[in-house]
mmCIF file of C-alpha atoms in Angstrom:
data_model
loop_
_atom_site.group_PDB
_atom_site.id
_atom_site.type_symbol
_atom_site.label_atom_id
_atom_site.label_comp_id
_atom_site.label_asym_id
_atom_site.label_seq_id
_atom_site.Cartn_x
_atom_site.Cartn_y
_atom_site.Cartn_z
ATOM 1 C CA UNK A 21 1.883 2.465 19.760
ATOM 2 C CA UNK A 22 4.027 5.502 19.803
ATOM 3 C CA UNK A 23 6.588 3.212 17.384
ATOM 4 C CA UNK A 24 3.559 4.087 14.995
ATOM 5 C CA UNK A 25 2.265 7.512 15.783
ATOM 6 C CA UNK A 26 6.022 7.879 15.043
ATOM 7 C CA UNK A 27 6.205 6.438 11.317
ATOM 8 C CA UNK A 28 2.637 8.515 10.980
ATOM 9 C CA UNK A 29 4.948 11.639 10.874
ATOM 10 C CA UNK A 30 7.827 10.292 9.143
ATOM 11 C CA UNK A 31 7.097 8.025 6.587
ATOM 12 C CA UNK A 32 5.499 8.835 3.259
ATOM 13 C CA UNK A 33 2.015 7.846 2.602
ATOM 14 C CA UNK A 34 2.661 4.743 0.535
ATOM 15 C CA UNK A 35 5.150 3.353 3.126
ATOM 16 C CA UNK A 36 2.373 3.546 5.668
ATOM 17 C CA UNK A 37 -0.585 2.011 3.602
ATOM 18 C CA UNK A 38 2.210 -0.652 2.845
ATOM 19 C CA UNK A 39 2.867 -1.016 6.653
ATOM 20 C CA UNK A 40 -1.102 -1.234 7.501
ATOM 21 C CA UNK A 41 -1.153 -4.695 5.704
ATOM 22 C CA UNK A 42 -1.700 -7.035 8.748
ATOM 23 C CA UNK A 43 -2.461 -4.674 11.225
ATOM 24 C CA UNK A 44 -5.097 -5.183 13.535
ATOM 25 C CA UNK A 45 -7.999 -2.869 13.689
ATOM 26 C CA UNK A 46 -10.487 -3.009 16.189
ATOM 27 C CA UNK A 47 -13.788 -1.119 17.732
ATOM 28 C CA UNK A 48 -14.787 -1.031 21.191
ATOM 29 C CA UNK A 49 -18.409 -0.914 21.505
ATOM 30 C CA UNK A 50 -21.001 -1.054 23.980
ATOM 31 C CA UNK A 51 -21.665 -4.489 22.871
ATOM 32 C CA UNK A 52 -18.494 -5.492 22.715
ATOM 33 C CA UNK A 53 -15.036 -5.671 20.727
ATOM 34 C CA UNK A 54 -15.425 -5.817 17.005
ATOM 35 C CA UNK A 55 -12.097 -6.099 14.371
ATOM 36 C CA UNK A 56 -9.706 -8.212 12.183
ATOM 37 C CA UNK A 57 -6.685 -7.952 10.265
ATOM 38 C CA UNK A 58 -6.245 -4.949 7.203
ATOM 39 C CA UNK A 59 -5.942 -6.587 4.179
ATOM 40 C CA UNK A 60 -6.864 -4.133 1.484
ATOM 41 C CA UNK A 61 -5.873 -0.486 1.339
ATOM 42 C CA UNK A 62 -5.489 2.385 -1.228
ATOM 43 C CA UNK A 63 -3.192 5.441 -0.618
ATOM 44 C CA UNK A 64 -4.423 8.826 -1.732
ATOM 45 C CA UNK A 65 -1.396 11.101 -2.156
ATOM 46 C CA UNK A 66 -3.508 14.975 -2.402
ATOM 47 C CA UNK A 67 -2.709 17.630 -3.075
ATOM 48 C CA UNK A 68 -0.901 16.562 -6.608
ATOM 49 C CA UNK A 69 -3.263 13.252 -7.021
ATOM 50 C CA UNK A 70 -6.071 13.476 -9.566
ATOM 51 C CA UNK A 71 -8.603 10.955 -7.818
ATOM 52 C CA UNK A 72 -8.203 12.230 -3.830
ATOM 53 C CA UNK A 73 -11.110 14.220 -2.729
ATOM 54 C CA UNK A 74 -8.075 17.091 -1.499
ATOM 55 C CA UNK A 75 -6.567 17.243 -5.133
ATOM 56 C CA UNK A 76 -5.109 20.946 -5.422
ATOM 57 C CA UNK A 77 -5.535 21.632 -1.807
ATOM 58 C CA UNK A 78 -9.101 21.595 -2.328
ATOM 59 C CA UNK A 79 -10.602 22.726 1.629
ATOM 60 C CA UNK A 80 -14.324 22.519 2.205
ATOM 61 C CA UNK A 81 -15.743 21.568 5.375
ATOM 62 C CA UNK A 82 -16.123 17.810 4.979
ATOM 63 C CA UNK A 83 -12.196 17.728 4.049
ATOM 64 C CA UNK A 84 -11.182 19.531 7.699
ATOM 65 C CA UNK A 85 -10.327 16.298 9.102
ATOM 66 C CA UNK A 86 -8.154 15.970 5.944
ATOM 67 C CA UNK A 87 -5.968 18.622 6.971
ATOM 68 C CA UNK A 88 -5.478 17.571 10.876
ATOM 69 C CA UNK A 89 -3.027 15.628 12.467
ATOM 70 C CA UNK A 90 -1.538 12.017 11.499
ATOM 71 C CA UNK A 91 -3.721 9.641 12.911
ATOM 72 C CA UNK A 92 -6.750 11.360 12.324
ATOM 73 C CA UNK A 93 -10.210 9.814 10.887
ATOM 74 C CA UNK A 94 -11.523 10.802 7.585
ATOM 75 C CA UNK A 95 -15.064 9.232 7.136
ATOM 76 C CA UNK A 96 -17.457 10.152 3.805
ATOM 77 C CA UNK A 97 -20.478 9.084 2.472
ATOM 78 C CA UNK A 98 -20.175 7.638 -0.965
ATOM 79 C CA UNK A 99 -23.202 5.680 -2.784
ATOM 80 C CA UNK A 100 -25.025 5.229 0.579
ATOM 81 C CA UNK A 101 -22.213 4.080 2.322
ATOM 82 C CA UNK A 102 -19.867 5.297 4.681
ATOM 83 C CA UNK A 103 -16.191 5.084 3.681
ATOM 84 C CA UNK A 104 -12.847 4.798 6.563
ATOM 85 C CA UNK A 105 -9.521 6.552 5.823
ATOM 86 C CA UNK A 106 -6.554 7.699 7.888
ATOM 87 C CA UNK A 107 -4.689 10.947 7.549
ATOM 88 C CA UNK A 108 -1.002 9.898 7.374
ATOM 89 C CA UNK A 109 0.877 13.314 7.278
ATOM 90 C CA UNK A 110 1.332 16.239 8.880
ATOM 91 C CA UNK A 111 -1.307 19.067 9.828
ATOM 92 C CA UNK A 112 -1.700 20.769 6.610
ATOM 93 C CA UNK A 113 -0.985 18.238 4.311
ATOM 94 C CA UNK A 114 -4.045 16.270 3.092
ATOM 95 C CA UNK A 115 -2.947 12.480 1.952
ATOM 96 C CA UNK A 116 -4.089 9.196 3.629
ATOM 97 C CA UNK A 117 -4.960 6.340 3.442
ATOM 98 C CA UNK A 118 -8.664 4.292 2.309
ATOM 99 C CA UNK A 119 -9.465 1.040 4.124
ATOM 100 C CA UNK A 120 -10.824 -1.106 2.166
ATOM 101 C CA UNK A 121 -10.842 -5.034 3.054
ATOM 102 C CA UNK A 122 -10.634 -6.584 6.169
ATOM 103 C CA UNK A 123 -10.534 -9.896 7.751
ATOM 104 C CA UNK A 124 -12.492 -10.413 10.853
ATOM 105 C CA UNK A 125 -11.183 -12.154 14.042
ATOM 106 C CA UNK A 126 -13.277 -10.797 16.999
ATOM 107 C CA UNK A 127 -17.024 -10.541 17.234
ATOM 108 C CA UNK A 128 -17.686 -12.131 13.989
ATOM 109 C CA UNK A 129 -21.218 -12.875 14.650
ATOM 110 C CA UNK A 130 -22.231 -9.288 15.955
ATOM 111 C CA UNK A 131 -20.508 -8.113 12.049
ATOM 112 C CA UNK A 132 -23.128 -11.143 10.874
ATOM 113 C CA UNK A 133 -25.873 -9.776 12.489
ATOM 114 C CA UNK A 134 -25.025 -5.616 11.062
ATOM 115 C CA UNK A 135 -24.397 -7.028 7.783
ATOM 116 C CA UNK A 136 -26.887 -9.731 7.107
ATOM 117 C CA UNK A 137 -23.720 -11.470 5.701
ATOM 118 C CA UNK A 138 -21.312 -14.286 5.902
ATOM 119 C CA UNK A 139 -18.029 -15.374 4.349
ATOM 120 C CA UNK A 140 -15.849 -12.722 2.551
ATOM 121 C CA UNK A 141 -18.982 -10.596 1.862
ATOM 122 C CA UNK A 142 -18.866 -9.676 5.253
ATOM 123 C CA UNK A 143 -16.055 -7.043 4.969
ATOM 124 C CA UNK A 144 -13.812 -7.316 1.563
ATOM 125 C CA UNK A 145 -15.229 -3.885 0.457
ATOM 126 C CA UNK A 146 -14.866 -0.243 1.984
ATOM 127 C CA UNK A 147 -18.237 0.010 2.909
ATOM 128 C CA UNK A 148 -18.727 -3.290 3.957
ATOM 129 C CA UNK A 149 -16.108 -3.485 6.768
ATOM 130 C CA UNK A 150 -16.833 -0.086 8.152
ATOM 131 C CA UNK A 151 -20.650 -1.549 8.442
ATOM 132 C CA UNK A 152 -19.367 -4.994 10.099
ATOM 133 C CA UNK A 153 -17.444 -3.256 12.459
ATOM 134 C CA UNK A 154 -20.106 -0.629 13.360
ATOM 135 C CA UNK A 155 -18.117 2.417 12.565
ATOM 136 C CA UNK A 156 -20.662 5.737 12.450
ATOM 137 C CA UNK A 157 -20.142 9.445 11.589
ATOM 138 C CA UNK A 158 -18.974 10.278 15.197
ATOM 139 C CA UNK A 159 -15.698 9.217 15.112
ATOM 140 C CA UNK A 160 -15.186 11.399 12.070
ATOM 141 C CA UNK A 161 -11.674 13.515 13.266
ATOM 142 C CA UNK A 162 -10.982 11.599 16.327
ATOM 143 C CA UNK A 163 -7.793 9.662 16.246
ATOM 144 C CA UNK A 164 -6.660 5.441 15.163
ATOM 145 C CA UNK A 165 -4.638 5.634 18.064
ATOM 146 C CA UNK A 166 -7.040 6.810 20.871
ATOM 147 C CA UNK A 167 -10.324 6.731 19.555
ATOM 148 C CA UNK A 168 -12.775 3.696 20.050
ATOM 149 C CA UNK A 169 -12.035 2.872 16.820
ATOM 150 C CA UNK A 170 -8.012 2.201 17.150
ATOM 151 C CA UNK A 171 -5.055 0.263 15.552
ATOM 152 C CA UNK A 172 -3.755 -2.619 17.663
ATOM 153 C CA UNK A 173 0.176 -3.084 16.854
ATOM 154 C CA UNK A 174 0.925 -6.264 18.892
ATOM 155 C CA UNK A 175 -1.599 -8.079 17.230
ATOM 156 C CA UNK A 176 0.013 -7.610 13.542
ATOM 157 C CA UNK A 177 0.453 -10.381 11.108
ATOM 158 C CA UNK A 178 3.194 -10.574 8.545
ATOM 159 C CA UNK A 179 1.887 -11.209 5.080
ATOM 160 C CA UNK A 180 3.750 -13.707 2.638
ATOM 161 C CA UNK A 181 3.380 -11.538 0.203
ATOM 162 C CA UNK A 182 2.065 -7.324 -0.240
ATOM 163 C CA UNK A 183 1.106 -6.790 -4.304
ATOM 164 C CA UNK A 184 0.741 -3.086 -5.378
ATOM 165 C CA UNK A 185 -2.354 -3.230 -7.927
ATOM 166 C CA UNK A 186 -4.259 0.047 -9.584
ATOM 167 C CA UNK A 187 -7.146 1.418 -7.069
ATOM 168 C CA UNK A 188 -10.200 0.504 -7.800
ATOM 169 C CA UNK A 189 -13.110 2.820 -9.553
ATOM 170 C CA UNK A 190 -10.639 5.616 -10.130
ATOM 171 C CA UNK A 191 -11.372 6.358 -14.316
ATOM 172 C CA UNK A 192 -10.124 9.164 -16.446
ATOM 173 C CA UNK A 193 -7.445 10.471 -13.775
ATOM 174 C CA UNK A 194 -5.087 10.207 -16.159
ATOM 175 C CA UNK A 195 -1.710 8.396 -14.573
ATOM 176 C CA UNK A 196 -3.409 8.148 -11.539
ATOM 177 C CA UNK A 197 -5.996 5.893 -12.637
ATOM 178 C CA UNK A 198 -3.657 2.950 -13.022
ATOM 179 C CA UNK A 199 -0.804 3.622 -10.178
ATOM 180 C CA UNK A 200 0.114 1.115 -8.181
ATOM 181 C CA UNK A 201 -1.059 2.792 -5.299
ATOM 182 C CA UNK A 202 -3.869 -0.315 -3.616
ATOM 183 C CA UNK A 203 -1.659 -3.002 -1.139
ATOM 184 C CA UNK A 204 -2.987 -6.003 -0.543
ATOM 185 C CA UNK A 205 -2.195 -9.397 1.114
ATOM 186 C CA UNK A 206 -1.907 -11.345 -1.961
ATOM 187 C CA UNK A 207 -4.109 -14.774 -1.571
ATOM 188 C CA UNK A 208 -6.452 -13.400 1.303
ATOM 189 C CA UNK A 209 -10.147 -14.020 0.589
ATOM 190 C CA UNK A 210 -11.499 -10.536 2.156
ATOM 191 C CA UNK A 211 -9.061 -8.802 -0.535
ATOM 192 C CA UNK A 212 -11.671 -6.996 -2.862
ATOM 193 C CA UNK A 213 -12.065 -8.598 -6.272
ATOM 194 C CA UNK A 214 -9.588 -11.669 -5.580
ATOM 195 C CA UNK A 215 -10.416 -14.576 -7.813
ATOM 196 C CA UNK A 216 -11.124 -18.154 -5.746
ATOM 197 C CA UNK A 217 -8.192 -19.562 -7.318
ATOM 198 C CA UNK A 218 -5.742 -16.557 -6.223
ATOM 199 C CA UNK A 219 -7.504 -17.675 -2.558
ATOM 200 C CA UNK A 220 -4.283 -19.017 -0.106
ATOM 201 C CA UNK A 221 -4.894 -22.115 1.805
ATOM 202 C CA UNK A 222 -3.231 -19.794 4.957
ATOM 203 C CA UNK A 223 -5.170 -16.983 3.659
ATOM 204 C CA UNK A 224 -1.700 -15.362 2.466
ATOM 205 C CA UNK A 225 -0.304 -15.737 6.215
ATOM 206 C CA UNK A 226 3.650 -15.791 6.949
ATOM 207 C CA UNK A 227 3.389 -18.548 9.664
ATOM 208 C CA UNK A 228 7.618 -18.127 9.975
#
């Protein structure tokens, strides 16, 4: 773990959302352990990008978790549900990165029974995973690493393949509206969008 509380404050924001495809994500609840495997995430490169909520070093008080430490856990409410991203630089400088597909491994049934769901619509959306895995406004500025809510590295798979697409509901931003700046595991079926026939039979799984 301190390998990646280490790249946190070295690498730039798109190597990290890069490096977050196949990592293991899990919640500890009172109920029990809830996660799976990132396969979908968007990078958000404020101040300078048009569609992050900190564009121009915009500060209000649901952006302070924005401006904390690497690590640190940016939830907010968007069209009724609640959205997970991870502040990837340093104090004072607002990027990260948005969550938004997930395969689940671990306590599938108690994501079943939050999301009334099965299959991929359990968690290949933002809002949908962060419902599966029971994820609620209180761990908004606590920390991936030591939080309920925390990143597992020795459970990470290797992808066969990471595609950098345009993210998703980001119009009239100008260039930022189509960058390439969503990684996914190509052929996954919890990637957001992904057409049946684009589906893997390994689910888009190095097995090397």
């Amino acid at each position: 773990m301190n390998e990646w509380m280490e790249q946190f404050q070295t690498q730039t924001t798109e190597e990290i959302a890069e490096s977050l495809i196949g990592m293991y994500l899990e919640h500890c609840l009172p109920d029990g352990i809830v996660g799976g495997y990132i396969v979908d995430c968007e990078a958000y490169l404020g101040p300078e990008d048009e569609a992050a909520h900190s564009y121009g070093m915009r500060d209000t008080p649901r952006l302070k978790a924005m401006y904390q430490e690497p690590g640190t856990i940016y939830l907010y409410s968007m069209h009724g549900n609640l959205i997970l991203n991870i502040v990837t630089q340093n104090i004072g400088i607002p990027q990260g990165v948005m969550i938004r597909g997930l395969e689940p491994i671990d306590g599938i049934e108690q994501m079943q029974v939050r999301r009334g769901k099965t299959g991929s619509e359990l968690s290949n959306g933002p809002g949908k995973l962060v419902a599966a895995l029971g994820i609620t406004k209180e761990l908004y500025g606590r920390s991936i690493f030591t939080s309920p809510l925390r990143l597992v590295p020795e459970r990470k798979r290797q992808p066969k393949k990471i595609v950098r697409l345009p993210r998703i509901g980001i119009p009239n931003k100008g260039p930022w509206t189509n960058a390439p700046l969503r990684y996914v595991a190509w052929g996954n079926p919890y990637v957001t969008n992904i057409r049946k026939k684009e589906i893997d039979d390994h689910y888009g799984w190095s097995y090397e």
